[in-house]
Amino acid sequence: MPGKVRHCRIIIAAALALGLSALTASAQKPLAPLPVPETPPPIPPILQSYKPVTAERLKKPEDGDWLMYRRTYDSWGYSPLSQITTENVSRLKPVWSLASAQVEGHEAPPIVNNGVMFVATPGNQLLAMDAKKGDILWRFKRPIPEDINLLHPTSRGVALLGDKVYFAAADAVLIALDAKTGNEVWKTTVEDYTHGYYMTLAPLIADGKVIVGASGGEFGVRGSVAAFDPETGNQLWKTYMVPAPGEPGSETWPNGDQWKTGGGSVWITGSYDPATNLTFWGTGNGGPWMGDQRPGDNLYTSSTVALDASTGKIKGYHQYHPNDSWDWDEVPPPILVDYQHDGRTVKGLVYVARDGYLWMLERTADKINFVDGKPFVKQNVFRSLDPKTGRPDVDPARQPGTDKKADFCPSLWGGKDWPPVAYSPKTRLLYIPANDNLCSTITGQKVSYTPGERYTGAVATFYLVPGADHIGELQAWNLDTGQKVWSHPFANSQLWGPVLATAGGLVFAGGTNDRYFRAFDASNGKMLWEFRTSSGVTGVPVSFEVDGKQYIAVQSGWGVDADRMQARLNLIRTWEFPDVPQGGSVWVFAVD
């Protein structure tokens, strides 16, 4: 017996030694990857019958689908579905919800094609789901580089064409995925993220191309719009929003190399006019922030730019405030809508600006014309607009400069930031998620450029107008009369809610710090329904139909600038603006 015990001890000791040796070896070299199954998982039936997205479907989508960022090329954010109405919306109930497992701002619309939903989230993640049931069909996630300087950690959605899904990754890489499997088909680098570039927008499919913009305006980037072949990922054209010496517009920049770091970021998906093959994109502020450090108008910053979708050539532009010094990027595209003005029908571009003005413009084949403009929130920077060009007469006392402090309204976040407006052809009203009674001061500083580092040169403060009775305000404007028709104020919250209008006579919006998602009567602004989600709703709402039933879908997930404004408000009125919990989720609603 003792011999057997001794023998067992020897065996155990040897095994331990072998185990320690194996552990040591494993510490010295990486473990072999687990074998990948040779047979891929079966494709769910709903994806086996995936309906290809054609160019014709994008031009005229089925009523029950939501195939692009604002559903249609004109950027109306309007659904023709009418089952959910002012009479029955009070019975709207959640059908399913799904946690995204991500924090920060969830700003993308759920994109729905024939019952298949694609949802982009922060964290370089894309989910494909059964839109009716909420089942996950596949998940794509791209690692975010550890050395990226990502000031706006969000995604604003995807684009569809054929059997592919196109995703603009945060690290400035455009990716094509197989819609049925989520497998990567191709990828291409749009810009170098180590130089401050990143992407947050949903790509636009137009003229058979995948079109994206690059951002990073606080890092001295040179913004651009670029088009890619949808089958191969090859770049077809690229147009910079700051012209090089000798190019049209370069005379609006000082001599030297400042054009290389001049800003003009592109943050939001453009609109498109198939009749003229022009696509319209908004551009960001100049770099650095202070205009006196880059004398001139600085084209094409803080502008709407019309591009020929075939070639990328700039065919027209309107600059909202030359030589921007307030960080008022004007990045959303205008909506394409015809309206009445002075007895004539205008083929319109209508834009709600961060500078606090509602701009009424006209689109032509080779030019953007100014028609009218008026403030929709408190504005004290522009003394007037030139009646022919729309160029603002700026009060010099309200323009910050290097070592010069200026006080101005609206704040640096503007009267309306990135959240899109909506337009209803039934009411002929434009719905605006506005922020009023907020102002800023900015003092400029000398700054030098280092690739990938902050290039603003400014110190800013933020304040609430004394005696203000509200901050956020959902507004409705009649485009034919140029008058505000109704407004719904929010006394103790900012408004960061993208807007959806429907043929059922409803307007949907979230965006408040109380975490509610709401429905309003589109004709008078009366609130008809609200539902409290787990976080703040800054996602773009959509409506779709499956098996003859209408649904409303939106992402909840507070973060990015909505959260930053909340923190500033808490410094002004301590504890009156409680923290909004983060954590993203998708919500789908229907009438019971």
Coordinates of C-alpha atoms in Angstrom, one line a residue:
M1 CA 0.0 0.0 0.0
P2 CA 2.7 2.6 0.9
G3 CA 4.4 1.7 -2.5
K4 CA 1.2 2.4 -4.3
V5 CA 0.8 5.7 -2.5
R6 CA 4.4 6.6 -3.4
H7 CA 3.8 5.6 -7.0
C8 CA 0.6 7.8 -7.1
R9 CA 2.5 10.7 -5.7
I10 CA 5.1 10.4 -8.4
I11 CA 2.4 10.3 -11.1
I12 CA 0.7 13.4 -9.6
A13 CA 4.0 15.3 -9.3
A14 CA 4.7 14.5 -12.9
A15 CA 1.3 15.6 -14.0
L16 CA 1.7 18.8 -12.1
A17 CA 5.1 19.4 -13.7
L18 CA 3.6 18.8 -17.1
G19 CA 0.7 21.1 -16.3
L20 CA 3.1 23.9 -15.1
S21 CA 5.2 23.4 -18.2
A22 CA 2.1 23.7 -20.4
L23 CA 1.0 26.8 -18.6
T24 CA 4.5 28.3 -19.0
A25 CA 4.4 27.5 -22.7
S26 CA 0.9 29.0 -23.1
A27 CA 2.1 32.2 -21.4
Q28 CA 5.0 32.4 -23.9
K29 CA 2.9 31.9 -27.1
P30 CA -0.7 32.7 -27.9
L31 CA -3.3 30.0 -27.8
A32 CA -4.4 28.5 -31.1
P33 CA -7.7 29.9 -32.3
L34 CA -10.8 27.7 -31.8
P35 CA -11.7 25.9 -35.0
V36 CA -14.3 27.6 -37.1
P37 CA -17.2 25.4 -38.2
E38 CA -16.9 24.6 -41.9
T39 CA -20.7 24.8 -42.3
P40 CA -22.0 28.4 -41.8
P41 CA -25.1 28.8 -39.7
P42 CA -28.4 28.4 -41.6
I43 CA -29.8 31.7 -43.0
P44 CA -33.2 32.5 -41.3
P45 CA -36.2 32.2 -43.7
I46 CA -36.9 35.9 -43.5
L47 CA -33.4 36.6 -44.9
Q48 CA -33.6 33.8 -47.4
S49 CA -36.4 35.8 -49.0
Y50 CA -34.6 39.2 -48.6
K51 CA -36.0 41.7 -51.1
P52 CA -33.2 43.4 -53.1
V53 CA -33.2 47.2 -52.9
T54 CA -33.2 48.7 -56.4
A55 CA -32.6 52.3 -57.5
E56 CA -36.3 52.6 -58.4
R57 CA -37.4 51.4 -54.9
L58 CA -35.1 54.1 -53.4
K59 CA -36.7 56.8 -55.6
K60 CA -40.2 55.6 -54.7
P61 CA -40.2 53.3 -51.7
E62 CA -43.2 51.1 -50.7
D63 CA -45.3 52.8 -48.1
G64 CA -44.4 50.2 -45.5
D65 CA -40.6 50.4 -45.9
W66 CA -38.0 52.8 -44.5
L67 CA -35.0 52.3 -46.8
M68 CA -32.8 55.3 -46.1
Y69 CA -32.0 57.8 -43.4
R70 CA -35.1 60.1 -43.8
R71 CA -37.0 57.5 -45.9
T72 CA -37.0 59.6 -49.1
Y73 CA -34.4 61.6 -51.0
D74 CA -36.2 64.9 -50.1
S75 CA -35.4 64.3 -46.4
W76 CA -39.0 64.9 -45.3
G77 CA -38.9 62.3 -42.5
Y78 CA -42.6 61.5 -43.5
S79 CA -44.4 58.2 -43.5
P80 CA -47.5 57.7 -45.7
L81 CA -48.8 55.1 -43.3
S82 CA -52.1 56.1 -41.6
Q83 CA -53.4 53.2 -39.4
I84 CA -52.1 55.0 -36.3
T85 CA -54.1 58.2 -36.0
T86 CA -54.9 61.0 -33.6
E87 CA -57.9 58.9 -32.5
N88 CA -56.2 55.7 -31.6
V89 CA -52.6 56.7 -30.8
S90 CA -53.5 56.6 -27.1
R91 CA -53.6 52.8 -27.4
L92 CA -50.0 52.7 -28.7
K93 CA -48.1 50.0 -26.8
P94 CA -44.6 48.5 -26.9
V95 CA -44.5 45.3 -29.0
W96 CA -40.9 44.5 -28.3
S97 CA -37.6 46.1 -27.2
L98 CA -34.0 45.0 -27.3
A99 CA -31.0 46.2 -25.4
S100 CA -28.0 47.1 -27.6
A101 CA -25.3 46.4 -25.0
Q102 CA -23.8 49.8 -25.8
V103 CA -23.8 53.2 -24.1
E104 CA -23.6 56.8 -25.5
G105 CA -25.9 58.4 -28.0
H106 CA -28.1 56.0 -30.0
E107 CA -29.0 58.3 -32.9
A108 CA -29.7 56.1 -35.9
P109 CA -33.1 55.3 -37.5
P110 CA -34.1 51.6 -37.7
I111 CA -33.9 50.9 -41.4
V112 CA -36.6 48.5 -42.5
N113 CA -36.8 46.5 -45.8
N114 CA -39.7 44.1 -46.2
G115 CA -39.7 43.1 -42.5
V116 CA -36.0 43.1 -42.0
M117 CA -34.7 45.8 -39.7
F118 CA -31.1 47.1 -39.6
V119 CA -30.0 49.2 -36.5
A120 CA -26.6 50.9 -36.2
T121 CA -25.5 51.7 -32.6
P122 CA -22.4 53.2 -31.0
G123 CA -19.5 50.9 -30.7
N124 CA -19.2 50.2 -34.4
Q125 CA -22.1 47.8 -34.2
L126 CA -24.9 46.8 -36.6
L127 CA -27.8 44.6 -35.8
A128 CA -30.1 42.8 -38.2
M129 CA -33.5 41.9 -36.7
D130 CA -36.9 40.6 -37.5
A131 CA -38.8 43.8 -37.5
K132 CA -42.0 42.2 -36.3
K133 CA -40.7 39.9 -33.6
G134 CA -37.4 41.5 -32.5
D135 CA -35.3 38.4 -33.0
I136 CA -31.7 39.1 -33.8
L137 CA -30.8 37.7 -37.2
W138 CA -27.1 38.6 -37.2
R139 CA -24.7 41.0 -35.5
F140 CA -21.7 42.8 -37.0
K141 CA -19.2 44.6 -34.8
R142 CA -15.9 46.2 -35.8
P143 CA -13.3 46.9 -33.1
I144 CA -12.7 50.6 -32.5
P145 CA -9.0 51.5 -32.5
E146 CA -7.7 52.3 -29.0
D147 CA -5.9 55.4 -30.2
I148 CA -8.8 57.1 -32.0
N149 CA -9.9 60.5 -30.7
L150 CA -13.7 60.0 -31.1
L151 CA -15.5 63.1 -29.8
H152 CA -18.9 61.9 -31.1
P153 CA -19.2 58.2 -30.4
T154 CA -22.3 57.4 -32.3
S155 CA -23.6 56.1 -35.7
R156 CA -26.5 57.6 -37.6
G157 CA -27.5 54.5 -39.6
V158 CA -26.8 52.5 -42.8
A159 CA -27.7 52.5 -46.5
L160 CA -29.2 49.7 -48.6
L161 CA -28.7 48.7 -52.2
G162 CA -29.1 45.3 -53.9
D163 CA -28.3 42.6 -51.4
K164 CA -25.8 44.8 -49.5
V165 CA -25.8 47.0 -46.4
Y166 CA -23.4 49.9 -46.3
F167 CA -22.0 51.0 -42.9
A168 CA -19.7 54.0 -42.2
A169 CA -17.5 52.9 -39.3
A170 CA -16.3 55.3 -36.7
D171 CA -12.6 54.9 -37.8
A172 CA -13.4 56.4 -41.2
V173 CA -13.8 53.1 -43.0
L174 CA -16.7 52.3 -45.3
I175 CA -17.9 48.7 -45.2
A176 CA -20.2 46.7 -47.4
L177 CA -22.0 43.7 -45.8
D178 CA -24.0 40.9 -47.2
A179 CA -27.6 41.7 -46.0
K180 CA -28.4 38.0 -45.6
T181 CA -25.4 36.9 -43.5
G182 CA -23.8 40.1 -42.1
N183 CA -20.5 38.9 -43.6
E184 CA -18.1 41.6 -44.9
V185 CA -18.0 41.9 -48.6
W186 CA -15.5 44.7 -48.9
K187 CA -14.1 47.7 -47.0
T188 CA -12.2 50.8 -47.9
T189 CA -10.5 53.6 -45.9
V190 CA -12.2 56.9 -46.5
E191 CA -9.7 59.0 -44.4
D192 CA -6.9 58.6 -41.8
Y193 CA -8.4 58.5 -38.3
T194 CA -5.0 59.2 -36.7
H195 CA -5.3 62.7 -38.2
G196 CA -8.6 63.4 -36.4
Y197 CA -11.1 62.1 -39.0
Y198 CA -14.0 59.9 -38.1
M199 CA -17.5 59.1 -39.5
T200 CA -20.9 59.2 -37.8
L201 CA -23.3 59.5 -40.8
A202 CA -25.4 57.0 -42.7
P203 CA -24.2 56.6 -46.3
L204 CA -26.4 57.9 -49.1
I205 CA -27.1 55.8 -52.2
A206 CA -27.6 58.1 -55.2
D207 CA -26.8 57.8 -59.0
G208 CA -25.7 54.2 -58.4
K209 CA -23.0 55.3 -55.9
V210 CA -22.4 55.0 -52.2
I211 CA -21.7 58.6 -50.9
V212 CA -20.3 59.5 -47.5
G213 CA -18.7 62.5 -45.7
A214 CA -15.9 62.7 -43.3
S215 CA -15.9 64.7 -40.1
G216 CA -13.7 65.8 -37.2
G217 CA -14.1 69.5 -37.2
E218 CA -12.4 70.1 -33.8
F219 CA -9.2 68.5 -35.1
G220 CA -8.2 70.7 -38.1
V221 CA -9.5 68.2 -40.7
R222 CA -10.4 69.1 -44.3
G223 CA -13.9 67.9 -44.8
S224 CA -15.0 66.1 -47.9
V225 CA -17.8 64.2 -49.6
A226 CA -16.7 61.1 -51.5
A227 CA -18.5 58.5 -53.8
F228 CA -17.7 54.8 -54.0
D229 CA -18.5 51.9 -56.3
P230 CA -21.2 49.8 -54.5
E231 CA -19.8 46.5 -55.9
T232 CA -16.1 47.0 -55.4
G233 CA -15.6 49.9 -52.9
N234 CA -13.4 51.8 -55.4
Q235 CA -13.5 55.5 -55.0
L236 CA -15.2 57.3 -57.9
W237 CA -14.8 60.9 -56.8
K238 CA -14.0 63.0 -53.8
T239 CA -14.8 66.7 -53.3
Y240 CA -13.2 68.7 -50.5
M241 CA -15.3 71.3 -48.7
V242 CA -12.3 73.6 -48.4
P243 CA -10.9 74.4 -51.8
A244 CA -7.2 74.1 -52.6
P245 CA -5.3 77.1 -54.1
G246 CA -6.6 77.9 -57.6
E247 CA -9.9 76.1 -57.1
P248 CA -13.2 78.1 -57.0
G249 CA -13.6 79.5 -53.6
S250 CA -9.9 79.4 -52.6
E251 CA -9.8 83.2 -52.8
T252 CA -11.9 83.3 -49.6
W253 CA -9.1 81.8 -47.6
P254 CA -5.8 83.5 -46.6
N255 CA -2.6 82.7 -48.4
G256 CA -0.6 79.8 -47.0
D257 CA -1.6 76.3 -45.9
Q258 CA -4.6 77.0 -43.8
W259 CA -6.9 75.4 -46.3
K260 CA -5.4 72.1 -45.4
T261 CA -6.8 72.4 -41.8
G262 CA -9.8 74.5 -42.6
G263 CA -12.6 72.4 -41.3
G264 CA -15.9 72.0 -43.3
S265 CA -16.7 68.6 -41.7
V266 CA -19.6 66.6 -43.2
W267 CA -21.6 64.9 -40.4
I268 CA -25.1 64.2 -41.7
T269 CA -26.5 62.3 -44.7
G270 CA -27.3 64.5 -47.7
S271 CA -30.5 64.9 -49.6
Y272 CA -30.9 64.2 -53.3
D273 CA -32.9 65.5 -56.3
P274 CA -33.1 62.7 -59.0
A275 CA -34.5 65.2 -61.5
T276 CA -31.3 67.3 -61.6
N277 CA -28.9 64.6 -60.2
L278 CA -27.8 67.0 -57.5
T279 CA -27.1 66.0 -54.0
F280 CA -27.1 68.5 -51.1
W281 CA -24.8 68.3 -48.1
G282 CA -24.3 70.5 -45.1
T283 CA -20.8 71.5 -43.9
G284 CA -19.3 72.3 -40.5
N285 CA -17.4 75.2 -38.9
G286 CA -14.0 76.4 -39.9
G287 CA -10.8 75.5 -38.2
P288 CA -9.7 76.9 -35.9
W289 CA -12.9 78.3 -34.4
M290 CA -11.9 82.0 -34.5
G291 CA -12.6 83.6 -37.8
D292 CA -9.9 86.3 -37.3
Q293 CA -7.3 83.5 -37.5
R294 CA -8.5 82.7 -41.0
P295 CA -9.6 86.0 -42.6
G296 CA -12.2 85.8 -45.4
D297 CA -15.5 84.1 -46.0
N298 CA -13.9 80.6 -45.8
L299 CA -15.9 78.7 -48.4
Y300 CA -17.5 76.2 -48.2
T301 CA -17.7 76.1 -44.4
S302 CA -21.1 76.5 -42.6
S303 CA -22.9 76.0 -46.0
T304 CA -25.2 73.9 -48.0
V305 CA -23.3 72.6 -51.0
A306 CA -24.9 71.1 -54.2
L307 CA -22.9 68.4 -55.8
D308 CA -23.3 66.7 -59.2
A309 CA -23.8 63.1 -58.1
S310 CA -22.0 61.8 -61.3
T311 CA -18.8 63.8 -60.9
G312 CA -18.8 65.4 -57.5
K313 CA -18.5 68.9 -59.1
I314 CA -19.8 71.7 -56.9
K315 CA -22.8 73.2 -58.8
G316 CA -24.1 75.6 -56.2
Y317 CA -23.9 76.7 -52.6
H318 CA -25.3 78.9 -49.9
Q319 CA -23.1 80.0 -47.0
Y320 CA -25.2 80.8 -43.9
H321 CA -22.7 82.9 -42.0
P322 CA -19.3 83.6 -43.6
N323 CA -16.2 83.5 -41.4
D324 CA -18.0 81.5 -38.7
S325 CA -16.7 82.2 -35.2
W326 CA -19.5 80.7 -33.1
D327 CA -19.0 76.9 -33.8
W328 CA -22.3 77.0 -35.7
D329 CA -21.8 74.1 -38.1
E330 CA -24.7 73.8 -40.5
V331 CA -24.4 70.1 -41.2
P332 CA -27.9 68.7 -41.8
P333 CA -29.1 68.9 -45.4
P334 CA -32.0 71.1 -46.3
I335 CA -35.3 69.4 -47.2
L336 CA -36.4 69.6 -50.8
V337 CA -39.9 71.0 -50.9
D338 CA -41.8 73.4 -53.1
Y339 CA -43.5 76.3 -51.4
Q340 CA -45.3 79.5 -52.2
H341 CA -43.6 82.9 -51.9
D342 CA -44.8 86.3 -53.2
G343 CA -47.3 84.6 -55.4
R344 CA -45.0 82.1 -57.1
T345 CA -44.1 78.5 -56.5
V346 CA -40.5 78.1 -55.5
K347 CA -38.6 74.8 -56.0
G348 CA -37.4 75.0 -52.5
L349 CA -34.6 74.1 -50.2
V350 CA -35.7 74.7 -46.7
Y351 CA -33.1 74.7 -43.9
V352 CA -33.4 75.2 -40.1
A353 CA -30.0 76.4 -39.0
R354 CA -27.9 76.2 -35.9
D355 CA -27.4 80.0 -36.3
G356 CA -31.1 80.4 -35.2
Y357 CA -32.6 81.2 -38.6
L358 CA -35.1 79.4 -40.8
W359 CA -33.8 79.7 -44.3
M360 CA -36.0 79.6 -47.4
L361 CA -33.9 78.9 -50.5
E362 CA -34.4 77.9 -54.1
R363 CA -32.7 75.0 -55.9
T364 CA -31.9 75.2 -59.6
A365 CA -29.7 73.1 -61.9
D366 CA -26.6 75.2 -61.3
K367 CA -27.2 77.6 -58.4
I368 CA -28.8 78.0 -55.0
N369 CA -30.8 81.2 -54.6
F370 CA -31.7 83.0 -51.4
V371 CA -35.4 83.7 -51.0
D372 CA -36.1 84.6 -47.3
G373 CA -34.9 84.0 -43.8
K374 CA -36.1 84.7 -40.3
P375 CA -35.2 83.8 -36.7
F376 CA -37.1 80.9 -35.1
V377 CA -35.4 81.3 -31.6
K378 CA -33.8 84.2 -29.7
Q379 CA -31.0 85.6 -32.0
N380 CA -28.9 88.7 -31.4
V381 CA -25.9 88.2 -33.8
F382 CA -27.5 89.1 -37.1
R383 CA -28.8 92.6 -37.4
S384 CA -30.4 91.9 -40.8
L385 CA -30.1 89.8 -43.9
D386 CA -29.3 91.2 -47.4
P387 CA -32.6 90.9 -49.2
K388 CA -30.9 89.6 -52.4
T389 CA -28.1 87.3 -51.2
G390 CA -29.1 86.5 -47.6
R391 CA -25.7 87.5 -46.3
P392 CA -26.1 88.5 -42.7
D393 CA -25.1 91.8 -41.3
V394 CA -23.2 90.7 -38.1
D395 CA -23.0 92.8 -35.0
P396 CA -19.2 93.1 -34.4
A397 CA -19.8 93.1 -30.6
R398 CA -21.3 89.6 -30.9
Q399 CA -18.5 88.0 -32.9
P400 CA -15.8 86.4 -30.8
G401 CA -12.1 86.8 -31.7
T402 CA -8.6 86.0 -30.5
D403 CA -8.3 87.4 -27.0
K404 CA -11.8 88.9 -27.5
K405 CA -14.8 87.7 -25.6
A406 CA -18.3 87.9 -27.2
D407 CA -21.7 87.1 -25.8
F408 CA -24.3 85.7 -28.2
C409 CA -27.5 83.9 -28.7
P410 CA -28.3 81.2 -29.6
S411 CA -25.6 79.2 -27.9
L412 CA -22.8 77.4 -29.7
W413 CA -25.2 74.4 -29.9
G414 CA -27.5 76.6 -31.9
G415 CA -31.2 77.0 -32.2
K416 CA -31.3 73.5 -33.7
D417 CA -28.4 71.1 -33.8
W418 CA -28.1 67.8 -35.8
P419 CA -31.6 66.3 -35.0
P420 CA -33.6 66.4 -38.3
V421 CA -36.8 68.3 -38.9
A422 CA -39.9 66.6 -40.5
Y423 CA -42.3 67.9 -43.1
S424 CA -45.9 66.7 -43.7
P425 CA -47.5 67.2 -47.2
K426 CA -50.9 66.8 -45.5
T427 CA -50.5 69.8 -43.2
R428 CA -47.9 71.6 -45.2
L429 CA -46.1 72.2 -41.9
L430 CA -42.5 71.9 -41.0
Y431 CA -41.7 70.5 -37.6
I432 CA -38.6 71.8 -35.8
P433 CA -36.9 70.4 -32.6
A434 CA -35.7 73.8 -31.3
N435 CA -33.7 75.0 -28.3
D436 CA -34.5 78.5 -27.2
N437 CA -33.2 80.9 -24.5
L438 CA -29.8 79.4 -24.5
C439 CA -26.7 81.6 -25.1
S440 CA -22.9 81.4 -24.9
T441 CA -19.8 83.4 -24.6
I442 CA -16.6 82.5 -26.4
T443 CA -13.1 83.9 -26.0
G444 CA -10.6 83.1 -28.7
Q445 CA -7.0 81.9 -28.1
K446 CA -4.0 81.4 -30.3
V447 CA -3.7 77.8 -31.3
S448 CA -1.3 75.7 -33.5
Y449 CA -2.1 72.6 -35.5
T450 CA -0.9 69.1 -34.5
P451 CA -2.4 66.2 -36.4
G452 CA -5.0 64.3 -34.4
E453 CA -5.2 66.9 -31.6
R454 CA -7.7 69.6 -30.7
Y455 CA -7.6 72.6 -33.0
T456 CA -10.3 75.0 -31.7
G457 CA -8.5 77.8 -29.8
A458 CA -11.5 78.9 -27.8
V459 CA -12.9 79.0 -24.3
A460 CA -16.7 78.9 -24.1
T461 CA -19.4 79.3 -21.4
F462 CA -23.1 78.6 -21.5
Y463 CA -26.0 80.3 -19.9
L464 CA -29.8 80.4 -19.8
V465 CA -31.6 83.7 -20.5
P466 CA -32.7 85.2 -17.2
G467 CA -36.4 84.7 -16.7
A468 CA -36.7 82.1 -19.5
D469 CA -39.9 80.0 -19.1
H470 CA -38.7 77.2 -21.4
I471 CA -35.7 75.6 -23.2
G472 CA -36.8 72.9 -25.6
E473 CA -39.6 73.8 -28.0
L474 CA -41.2 71.6 -30.7
Q475 CA -42.3 74.1 -33.4
A476 CA -44.6 73.9 -36.5
W477 CA -44.1 76.4 -39.3
N478 CA -46.3 77.0 -42.4
L479 CA -43.8 77.2 -45.3
D480 CA -46.3 79.0 -47.6
T481 CA -46.8 81.9 -45.1
G482 CA -43.5 81.8 -43.4
Q483 CA -45.3 81.9 -40.0
K484 CA -45.1 79.7 -36.9
V485 CA -48.4 77.9 -36.4
W486 CA -47.9 76.3 -33.0
S487 CA -45.3 75.3 -30.5
H488 CA -45.0 72.9 -27.6
P489 CA -42.5 74.2 -25.0
F490 CA -40.5 72.1 -22.4
A491 CA -39.9 74.2 -19.3
N492 CA -37.1 72.1 -17.8
S493 CA -35.5 70.2 -20.7
Q494 CA -33.6 70.8 -23.8
L495 CA -34.9 69.1 -27.0
W496 CA -32.7 66.7 -28.9
G497 CA -35.4 64.7 -30.5
P498 CA -35.4 64.0 -34.3
V499 CA -38.9 64.3 -35.7
L500 CA -41.2 61.9 -37.6
A501 CA -44.4 63.0 -39.3
T502 CA -47.1 60.5 -40.5
A503 CA -50.1 60.5 -42.7
G504 CA -52.1 59.6 -39.6
G505 CA -51.9 63.3 -38.6
L506 CA -49.2 62.7 -36.0
V507 CA -45.7 64.0 -35.1
F508 CA -43.4 61.8 -33.0
A509 CA -40.4 63.0 -31.1
G510 CA -38.3 62.2 -28.0
G511 CA -35.2 64.2 -27.0
T512 CA -36.1 65.4 -23.5
N513 CA -34.3 64.6 -20.3
D514 CA -37.4 62.9 -18.7
R515 CA -36.8 59.9 -21.1
Y516 CA -40.3 60.1 -22.8
F517 CA -41.1 59.4 -26.4
R518 CA -44.2 61.4 -27.4
A519 CA -46.8 61.7 -30.1
F520 CA -48.4 65.1 -31.0
D521 CA -51.3 66.2 -33.1
A522 CA -49.6 67.5 -36.2
S523 CA -52.2 70.2 -36.8
N524 CA -52.2 71.9 -33.3
G525 CA -49.3 70.4 -31.2
K526 CA -51.5 68.8 -28.6
M527 CA -49.7 66.0 -26.9
L528 CA -51.7 62.8 -27.3
W529 CA -49.4 60.0 -26.0
E530 CA -46.2 59.4 -24.2
F531 CA -44.1 56.4 -23.1
R532 CA -41.1 56.5 -20.8
T533 CA -38.1 54.5 -22.0
S534 CA -35.0 53.4 -20.0
S535 CA -32.9 56.3 -21.3
G536 CA -33.3 59.5 -23.3
V537 CA -34.6 59.2 -26.9
T538 CA -32.2 60.9 -29.3
G539 CA -32.8 58.3 -32.1
V540 CA -34.5 59.1 -35.4
P541 CA -38.0 57.6 -35.3
V542 CA -39.5 55.7 -38.2
S543 CA -42.7 54.0 -39.2
F544 CA -43.0 50.7 -41.1
E545 CA -45.5 48.0 -41.9
V546 CA -45.4 44.2 -41.7
D547 CA -48.3 41.9 -42.6
G548 CA -50.6 44.9 -42.9
K549 CA -49.9 46.3 -39.5
Q550 CA -48.2 49.7 -38.9
Y551 CA -45.4 50.1 -36.3
I552 CA -43.4 53.0 -34.9
A553 CA -39.7 52.3 -34.0
V554 CA -37.0 54.4 -32.3
Q555 CA -33.8 54.0 -30.4
S556 CA -33.4 55.1 -26.9
G557 CA -29.9 56.0 -25.6
W558 CA -28.8 59.3 -24.2
G559 CA -25.3 60.6 -24.8
V560 CA -23.0 62.8 -26.9
D561 CA -24.1 66.5 -27.1
A562 CA -27.5 66.0 -25.4
D563 CA -25.6 64.7 -22.4
R564 CA -23.0 67.5 -22.6
M565 CA -25.7 70.2 -22.7
Q566 CA -27.4 68.5 -19.7
A567 CA -24.2 68.8 -17.7
R568 CA -23.9 72.5 -18.6
L569 CA -27.5 73.1 -17.5
N570 CA -26.7 71.4 -14.2
L571 CA -23.9 74.0 -13.6
I572 CA -26.4 76.8 -14.1
R573 CA -29.3 75.4 -12.0
T574 CA -27.8 72.7 -9.8
W575 CA -29.8 69.4 -9.5
E576 CA -32.7 70.7 -11.5
F577 CA -31.5 68.7 -14.4
P578 CA -30.8 65.2 -13.0
D579 CA -28.5 62.8 -14.9
V580 CA -30.1 60.8 -17.6
P581 CA -29.1 57.1 -17.5
Q582 CA -27.2 55.8 -20.5
G583 CA -27.7 52.4 -22.1
G584 CA -29.2 51.8 -25.5
S585 CA -32.3 49.9 -26.6
V586 CA -34.6 49.6 -29.6
W587 CA -38.3 50.1 -29.1
V588 CA -41.1 49.1 -31.4
F589 CA -44.7 50.1 -30.8
A590 CA -48.1 49.4 -32.3
V591 CA -51.8 50.0 -31.5
D592 CA -53.3 47.1 -29.6

